[in-house]
Amino acid sequence: MTGENVDAMVAALRTTADQLEEAPAGAIRRIPVKLAARVAGVTEAQMRRRCEQNVYGVDVGGYGFKNGGRWEVVIAPFIASLPVSALSRVNSINRAWMRD
């Protein structure tokens, strides 16, 4: 990684951390499985399987959240589970998500 990439990644992580701190106490921010799969670099089926294996509030560090019949991903524990190489994809997804 170049110095510019590292600086951009640090800025993205700070922005994400600021957004998480601004959330009201007890609020959880979730993203669809499709976006989480893109960030993790896996298929949607693999991401759903990961959600089933890492249920939010049940498993330590779990991020899968069942909303009705659909899985969603709680972003804070999900980001903590990612390798550093995937964090640049978190930034691009986060920017797109915030525009919507």
mmCIF file of N, CA and C in Angstrom:
data_model
loop_
_atom_site.group_PDB
_atom_site.id
_atom_site.type_symbol
_atom_site.label_atom_id
_atom_site.label_comp_id
_atom_site.label_asym_id
_atom_site.label_seq_id
_atom_site.Cartn_x
_atom_site.Cartn_y
_atom_site.Cartn_z
ATOM 1 N N MET A 1 0.838 -1.177 0.000
ATOM 2 C CA MET A 1 0.000 0.000 0.000
ATOM 3 C C MET A 1 0.884 1.241 0.000
ATOM 4 N N THR A 2 0.443 2.225 -0.722
ATOM 5 C CA THR A 2 1.182 3.474 -0.749
ATOM 6 C C THR A 2 0.724 4.354 0.407
ATOM 7 N N GLY A 3 1.493 5.389 0.658
ATOM 8 C CA GLY A 3 1.148 6.313 1.729
ATOM 9 C C GLY A 3 -0.195 6.982 1.513
ATOM 10 N N GLU A 4 -0.502 7.294 0.253
ATOM 11 C CA GLU A 4 -1.787 7.928 -0.056
ATOM 12 C C GLU A 4 -2.947 6.986 0.249
ATOM 13 N N ASN A 5 -2.774 5.703 -0.072
ATOM 14 C CA ASN A 5 -3.827 4.719 0.204
ATOM 15 C C ASN A 5 -4.063 4.578 1.699
ATOM 16 N N VAL A 6 -2.978 4.560 2.453
ATOM 17 C CA VAL A 6 -3.099 4.435 3.904
ATOM 18 C C VAL A 6 -3.806 5.660 4.474
ATOM 19 N N ASP A 7 -3.423 6.846 4.005
ATOM 20 C CA ASP A 7 -4.069 8.072 4.480
ATOM 21 C C ASP A 7 -5.558 8.079 4.151
ATOM 22 N N ALA A 8 -5.906 7.644 2.944
ATOM 23 C CA ALA A 8 -7.314 7.592 2.543
ATOM 24 C C ALA A 8 -8.085 6.598 3.404
ATOM 25 N N MET A 9 -7.465 5.463 3.716
ATOM 26 C CA MET A 9 -8.126 4.452 4.532
ATOM 27 C C MET A 9 -8.332 4.966 5.957
ATOM 28 N N VAL A 10 -7.332 5.644 6.495
ATOM 29 C CA VAL A 10 -7.454 6.201 7.844
ATOM 30 C C VAL A 10 -8.573 7.239 7.886
ATOM 31 N N ALA A 11 -8.638 8.090 6.866
ATOM 32 C CA ALA A 11 -9.704 9.098 6.806
ATOM 33 C C ALA A 11 -11.077 8.436 6.726
ATOM 34 N N ALA A 12 -11.185 7.371 5.938
ATOM 35 C CA ALA A 12 -12.459 6.658 5.812
ATOM 36 C C ALA A 12 -12.868 6.029 7.136
ATOM 37 N N LEU A 13 -11.912 5.447 7.844
ATOM 38 C CA LEU A 13 -12.219 4.836 9.138
ATOM 39 C C LEU A 13 -12.639 5.887 10.160
ATOM 40 N N ARG A 14 -11.989 7.055 10.121
ATOM 41 C CA ARG A 14 -12.372 8.137 11.042
ATOM 42 C C ARG A 14 -13.790 8.619 10.750
ATOM 43 N N THR A 15 -14.122 8.751 9.476
ATOM 44 C CA THR A 15 -15.470 9.174 9.091
ATOM 45 C C THR A 15 -16.502 8.166 9.575
ATOM 46 N N THR A 16 -16.215 6.886 9.360
ATOM 47 C CA THR A 16 -17.132 5.834 9.807
ATOM 48 C C THR A 16 -17.268 5.844 11.325
ATOM 49 N N ALA A 17 -16.146 6.004 12.029
ATOM 50 C CA ALA A 17 -16.184 6.048 13.493
ATOM 51 C C ALA A 17 -16.997 7.241 13.982
ATOM 52 N N ASP A 18 -16.843 8.390 13.339
ATOM 53 C CA ASP A 18 -17.619 9.578 13.716
ATOM 54 C C ASP A 18 -19.112 9.335 13.528
ATOM 55 N N GLN A 19 -19.478 8.701 12.424
ATOM 56 C CA GLN A 19 -20.889 8.418 12.163
ATOM 57 C C GLN A 19 -21.450 7.462 13.204
ATOM 58 N N LEU A 20 -20.654 6.486 13.610
ATOM 59 C CA LEU A 20 -21.113 5.537 14.622
ATOM 60 C C LEU A 20 -21.263 6.219 15.979
ATOM 61 N N GLU A 21 -20.351 7.155 16.303
ATOM 62 C CA GLU A 21 -20.442 7.869 17.575
ATOM 63 C C GLU A 21 -21.657 8.788 17.624
ATOM 64 N N GLU A 22 -22.066 9.326 16.479
ATOM 65 C CA GLU A 22 -23.202 10.240 16.425
ATOM 66 C C GLU A 22 -24.543 9.519 16.549
ATOM 67 N N ALA A 23 -24.544 8.228 16.375
ATOM 68 C CA ALA A 23 -25.798 7.467 16.459
ATOM 69 C C ALA A 23 -26.301 7.473 17.897
ATOM 70 N N PRO A 24 -27.617 7.525 18.089
ATOM 71 C CA PRO A 24 -28.158 7.492 19.448
ATOM 72 C C PRO A 24 -27.821 6.168 20.142
ATOM 73 N N ALA A 25 -27.767 6.218 21.464
ATOM 74 C CA ALA A 25 -27.434 5.021 22.241
ATOM 75 C C ALA A 25 -28.428 3.907 21.934
ATOM 76 N N GLY A 26 -27.924 2.731 21.716
ATOM 77 C CA GLY A 26 -28.762 1.571 21.439
ATOM 78 C C GLY A 26 -29.148 1.406 19.984
ATOM 79 N N ALA A 27 -28.857 2.399 19.159
ATOM 80 C CA ALA A 27 -29.193 2.304 17.732
ATOM 81 C C ALA A 27 -28.173 1.413 17.037
ATOM 82 N N ILE A 28 -28.654 0.634 16.094
ATOM 83 C CA ILE A 28 -27.739 -0.171 15.298
ATOM 84 C C ILE A 28 -27.948 0.172 13.831
ATOM 85 N N ARG A 29 -26.851 0.311 13.136
ATOM 86 C CA ARG A 29 -26.915 0.622 11.711
ATOM 87 C C ARG A 29 -26.699 -0.670 10.947
ATOM 88 N N ARG A 30 -27.621 -0.960 10.039
ATOM 89 C CA ARG A 30 -27.547 -2.211 9.291
ATOM 90 C C ARG A 30 -27.450 -1.912 7.806
ATOM 91 N N ILE A 31 -26.823 -2.850 7.087
ATOM 92 C CA ILE A 31 -26.742 -2.770 5.633
ATOM 93 C C ILE A 31 -27.268 -4.081 5.062
ATOM 94 N N PRO A 32 -27.746 -4.054 3.830
ATOM 95 C CA PRO A 32 -28.228 -5.292 3.203
ATOM 96 C C PRO A 32 -27.099 -6.299 2.987
ATOM 97 N N VAL A 33 -27.471 -7.553 2.917
ATOM 98 C CA VAL A 33 -26.500 -8.632 2.695
ATOM 99 C C VAL A 33 -25.723 -8.411 1.397
ATOM 100 N N LYS A 34 -26.394 -7.894 0.375
ATOM 101 C CA LYS A 34 -25.742 -7.680 -0.917
ATOM 102 C C LYS A 34 -24.549 -6.732 -0.785
ATOM 103 N N LEU A 35 -24.711 -5.623 -0.059
ATOM 104 C CA LEU A 35 -23.606 -4.686 0.132
ATOM 105 C C LEU A 35 -22.502 -5.296 0.991
ATOM 106 N N ALA A 36 -22.893 -6.001 2.038
ATOM 107 C CA ALA A 36 -21.903 -6.628 2.909
ATOM 108 C C ALA A 36 -21.087 -7.669 2.149
ATOM 109 N N ALA A 37 -21.742 -8.407 1.265
ATOM 110 C CA ALA A 37 -21.033 -9.411 0.464
ATOM 111 C C ALA A 37 -20.015 -8.742 -0.446
ATOM 112 N N ARG A 38 -20.392 -7.605 -1.026
ATOM 113 C CA ARG A 38 -19.463 -6.884 -1.893
ATOM 114 C C ARG A 38 -18.243 -6.407 -1.100
ATOM 115 N N VAL A 39 -18.474 -5.906 0.102
ATOM 116 C CA VAL A 39 -17.372 -5.447 0.949
ATOM 117 C C VAL A 39 -16.462 -6.608 1.325
ATOM 118 N N ALA A 40 -17.055 -7.735 1.704
ATOM 119 C CA ALA A 40 -16.269 -8.888 2.150
ATOM 120 C C ALA A 40 -15.627 -9.644 0.995
ATOM 121 N N GLY A 41 -16.093 -9.377 -0.228
ATOM 122 C CA GLY A 41 -15.530 -10.074 -1.383
ATOM 123 C C GLY A 41 -16.009 -11.508 -1.501
ATOM 124 N N VAL A 42 -17.260 -11.748 -1.084
ATOM 125 C CA VAL A 42 -17.845 -13.089 -1.164
ATOM 126 C C VAL A 42 -19.197 -12.987 -1.871
ATOM 127 N N THR A 43 -19.807 -14.130 -2.147
ATOM 128 C CA THR A 43 -21.130 -14.134 -2.771
ATOM 129 C C THR A 43 -22.196 -13.845 -1.708
ATOM 130 N N GLU A 44 -23.396 -13.522 -2.174
ATOM 131 C CA GLU A 44 -24.491 -13.267 -1.236
ATOM 132 C C GLU A 44 -24.830 -14.516 -0.424
ATOM 133 N N ALA A 45 -24.780 -15.678 -1.063
ATOM 134 C CA ALA A 45 -25.066 -16.931 -0.349
ATOM 135 C C ALA A 45 -24.042 -17.167 0.760
ATOM 136 N N GLN A 46 -22.772 -16.901 0.470
ATOM 137 C CA GLN A 46 -21.740 -17.052 1.496
ATOM 138 C C GLN A 46 -21.955 -16.053 2.631
ATOM 139 N N MET A 47 -22.383 -14.847 2.287
ATOM 140 C CA MET A 47 -22.620 -13.825 3.310
ATOM 141 C C MET A 47 -23.801 -14.208 4.188
ATOM 142 N N ARG A 48 -24.869 -14.747 3.593
ATOM 143 C CA ARG A 48 -26.010 -15.207 4.396
ATOM 144 C C ARG A 48 -25.579 -16.327 5.341
ATOM 145 N N ARG A 49 -24.745 -17.230 4.844
ATOM 146 C CA ARG A 49 -24.239 -18.316 5.679
ATOM 147 C C ARG A 49 -23.420 -17.753 6.846
ATOM 148 N N ARG A 50 -22.600 -16.738 6.560
ATOM 149 C CA ARG A 50 -21.823 -16.102 7.627
ATOM 150 C C ARG A 50 -22.743 -15.442 8.655
ATOM 151 N N CYS A 51 -23.832 -14.835 8.178
ATOM 152 C CA CYS A 51 -24.797 -14.219 9.096
ATOM 153 C C CYS A 51 -25.418 -15.272 10.010
ATOM 154 N N GLU A 52 -25.753 -16.426 9.448
ATOM 155 C CA GLU A 52 -26.326 -17.512 10.248
ATOM 156 C C GLU A 52 -25.342 -18.009 11.299
ATOM 157 N N GLN A 53 -24.067 -17.976 10.984
ATOM 158 C CA GLN A 53 -23.038 -18.464 11.900
ATOM 159 C C GLN A 53 -22.605 -17.405 12.912
ATOM 160 N N ASN A 54 -22.899 -16.140 12.648
ATOM 161 C CA ASN A 54 -22.478 -15.028 13.506
ATOM 162 C C ASN A 54 -23.672 -14.119 13.788
ATOM 163 N N VAL A 55 -24.593 -14.586 14.602
ATOM 164 C CA VAL A 55 -25.832 -13.853 14.867
ATOM 165 C C VAL A 55 -25.569 -12.731 15.872
ATOM 166 N N TYR A 56 -26.028 -11.530 15.520
ATOM 167 C CA TYR A 56 -25.869 -10.352 16.374
ATOM 168 C C TYR A 56 -26.657 -10.550 17.665
ATOM 169 N N GLY A 57 -26.018 -10.283 18.802
ATOM 170 C CA GLY A 57 -26.677 -10.420 20.094
ATOM 171 C C GLY A 57 -26.654 -11.824 20.661
ATOM 172 N N VAL A 58 -26.239 -12.804 19.861
ATOM 173 C CA VAL A 58 -26.161 -14.191 20.320
ATOM 174 C C VAL A 58 -24.700 -14.617 20.396
ATOM 175 N N ASP A 59 -23.986 -14.428 19.301
ATOM 176 C CA ASP A 59 -22.575 -14.791 19.232
ATOM 177 C C ASP A 59 -21.714 -13.563 19.507
ATOM 178 N N VAL A 60 -20.615 -13.767 20.204
ATOM 179 C CA VAL A 60 -19.677 -12.675 20.455
ATOM 180 C C VAL A 60 -19.115 -12.201 19.118
ATOM 181 N N GLY A 61 -19.230 -10.907 18.849
ATOM 182 C CA GLY A 61 -18.766 -10.368 17.576
ATOM 183 C C GLY A 61 -19.702 -10.655 16.423
ATOM 184 N N GLY A 62 -20.907 -11.139 16.721
ATOM 185 C CA GLY A 62 -21.864 -11.478 15.666
ATOM 186 C C GLY A 62 -22.401 -10.247 14.964
ATOM 187 N N TYR A 63 -22.706 -10.391 13.687
ATOM 188 C CA TYR A 63 -23.188 -9.257 12.897
ATOM 189 C C TYR A 63 -24.426 -9.579 12.072
ATOM 190 N N GLY A 64 -24.885 -10.811 12.053
ATOM 191 C CA GLY A 64 -26.085 -11.171 11.301
ATOM 192 C C GLY A 64 -27.339 -10.792 12.074
ATOM 193 N N PHE A 65 -28.270 -10.112 11.427
ATOM 194 C CA PHE A 65 -29.502 -9.652 12.069
ATOM 195 C C PHE A 65 -30.672 -10.062 11.194
ATOM 196 N N LYS A 66 -31.578 -10.850 11.730
ATOM 197 C CA LYS A 66 -32.730 -11.324 10.960
ATOM 198 C C LYS A 66 -33.865 -10.316 11.121
ATOM 199 N N ASN A 67 -34.240 -9.680 10.029
ATOM 200 C CA ASN A 67 -35.317 -8.689 10.016
ATOM 201 C C ASN A 67 -36.457 -9.275 9.194
ATOM 202 N N GLY A 68 -37.467 -9.770 9.881
ATOM 203 C CA GLY A 68 -38.513 -10.509 9.181
ATOM 204 C C GLY A 68 -37.909 -11.806 8.684
ATOM 205 N N GLY A 69 -37.961 -12.034 7.403
ATOM 206 C CA GLY A 69 -37.368 -13.237 6.826
ATOM 207 C C GLY A 69 -36.040 -12.989 6.141
ATOM 208 N N ARG A 70 -35.519 -11.766 6.259
ATOM 209 C CA ARG A 70 -34.287 -11.426 5.543
ATOM 210 C C ARG A 70 -33.145 -11.133 6.508
ATOM 211 N N TRP A 71 -31.958 -11.539 6.094
ATOM 212 C CA TRP A 71 -30.765 -11.228 6.860
ATOM 213 C C TRP A 71 -30.284 -9.830 6.513
ATOM 214 N N GLU A 72 -29.836 -9.107 7.527
ATOM 215 C CA GLU A 72 -29.152 -7.832 7.368
ATOM 216 C C GLU A 72 -27.868 -7.922 8.171
ATOM 217 N N VAL A 73 -26.958 -7.003 7.916
ATOM 218 C CA VAL A 73 -25.652 -7.040 8.569
ATOM 219 C C VAL A 73 -25.485 -5.783 9.417
ATOM 220 N N VAL A 74 -25.204 -5.970 10.704
ATOM 221 C CA VAL A 74 -24.927 -4.851 11.609
ATOM 222 C C VAL A 74 -23.506 -4.394 11.318
ATOM 223 N N ILE A 75 -23.366 -3.131 10.950
ATOM 224 C CA ILE A 75 -22.117 -2.685 10.351
ATOM 225 C C ILE A 75 -20.928 -2.636 11.323
ATOM 226 N N ALA A 76 -21.121 -2.214 12.574
ATOM 227 C CA ALA A 76 -19.974 -2.060 13.475
ATOM 228 C C ALA A 76 -19.239 -3.382 13.733
ATOM 229 N N PRO A 77 -19.920 -4.451 14.174
ATOM 230 C CA PRO A 77 -19.179 -5.701 14.383
ATOM 231 C C PRO A 77 -18.693 -6.324 13.075
ATOM 232 N N PHE A 78 -19.416 -6.056 11.979
ATOM 233 C CA PHE A 78 -18.996 -6.577 10.683
ATOM 234 C C PHE A 78 -17.664 -5.968 10.266
ATOM 235 N N ILE A 79 -17.529 -4.651 10.406
ATOM 236 C CA ILE A 79 -16.273 -3.989 10.050
ATOM 237 C C ILE A 79 -15.132 -4.524 10.904
ATOM 238 N N ALA A 80 -15.410 -4.771 12.185
ATOM 239 C CA ALA A 80 -14.370 -5.287 13.078
ATOM 240 C C ALA A 80 -13.894 -6.675 12.658
ATOM 241 N N SER A 81 -14.735 -7.422 11.947
ATOM 242 C CA SER A 81 -14.363 -8.782 11.544
ATOM 243 C C SER A 81 -13.604 -8.828 10.220
ATOM 244 N N LEU A 82 -13.535 -7.698 9.524
ATOM 245 C CA LEU A 82 -12.913 -7.678 8.194
ATOM 246 C C LEU A 82 -11.399 -7.563 8.266
ATOM 247 N N PRO A 83 -10.716 -8.135 7.276
ATOM 248 C CA PRO A 83 -9.274 -7.896 7.189
ATOM 249 C C PRO A 83 -9.023 -6.462 6.725
ATOM 250 N N VAL A 84 -7.859 -5.942 7.014
ATOM 251 C CA VAL A 84 -7.515 -4.564 6.654
ATOM 252 C C VAL A 84 -7.662 -4.331 5.156
ATOM 253 N N SER A 85 -7.374 -5.331 4.347
ATOM 254 C CA SER A 85 -7.442 -5.170 2.889
ATOM 255 C C SER A 85 -8.857 -4.876 2.394
ATOM 256 N N ALA A 86 -9.875 -5.200 3.170
ATOM 257 C CA ALA A 86 -11.260 -4.973 2.743
ATOM 258 C C ALA A 86 -11.792 -3.610 3.169
ATOM 259 N N LEU A 87 -11.047 -2.880 3.972
ATOM 260 C CA LEU A 87 -11.565 -1.631 4.512
ATOM 261 C C LEU A 87 -11.746 -0.545 3.460
ATOM 262 N N SER A 88 -10.982 -0.581 2.393
ATOM 263 C CA SER A 88 -11.180 0.417 1.333
ATOM 264 C C SER A 88 -12.542 0.217 0.664
ATOM 265 N N ARG A 89 -13.007 -1.031 0.579
ATOM 266 C CA ARG A 89 -14.339 -1.289 0.020
ATOM 267 C C ARG A 89 -15.428 -0.797 0.965
ATOM 268 N N VAL A 90 -15.157 -0.811 2.271
ATOM 269 C CA VAL A 90 -16.115 -0.281 3.246
ATOM 270 C C VAL A 90 -16.356 1.193 2.961
ATOM 271 N N ASN A 91 -15.286 1.923 2.678
ATOM 272 C CA ASN A 91 -15.406 3.354 2.410
ATOM 273 C C ASN A 91 -16.263 3.618 1.179
ATOM 274 N N SER A 92 -16.030 2.900 0.101
ATOM 275 C CA SER A 92 -16.799 3.142 -1.122
ATOM 276 C C SER A 92 -18.270 2.783 -0.930
ATOM 277 N N ILE A 93 -18.554 1.701 -0.235
ATOM 278 C CA ILE A 93 -19.937 1.302 0.036
ATOM 279 C C ILE A 93 -20.600 2.320 0.961
ATOM 280 N N ASN A 94 -19.862 2.783 1.970
ATOM 281 C CA ASN A 94 -20.410 3.744 2.922
ATOM 282 C C ASN A 94 -20.782 5.050 2.227
ATOM 283 N N ARG A 95 -19.931 5.529 1.333
ATOM 284 C CA ARG A 95 -20.236 6.765 0.601
ATOM 285 C C ARG A 95 -21.503 6.598 -0.236
ATOM 286 N N ALA A 96 -21.600 5.486 -0.947
ATOM 287 C CA ALA A 96 -22.776 5.235 -1.784
ATOM 288 C C ALA A 96 -24.030 5.113 -0.922
ATOM 289 N N TRP A 97 -23.915 4.457 0.214
ATOM 290 C CA TRP A 97 -25.054 4.236 1.100
ATOM 291 C C TRP A 97 -25.539 5.556 1.696
ATOM 292 N N MET A 98 -24.603 6.452 2.056
ATOM 293 C CA MET A 98 -24.969 7.726 2.663
ATOM 294 C C MET A 98 -25.648 8.654 1.656
ATOM 295 N N ARG A 99 -25.350 8.502 0.368
ATOM 296 C CA ARG A 99 -25.992 9.335 -0.651
ATOM 297 C C ARG A 99 -27.460 8.978 -0.806
ATOM 298 N N ASP A 100 -27.807 7.709 -0.562
ATOM 299 C CA ASP A 100 -29.201 7.252 -0.753
ATOM 300 C C ASP A 100 -30.115 7.701 0.327
#
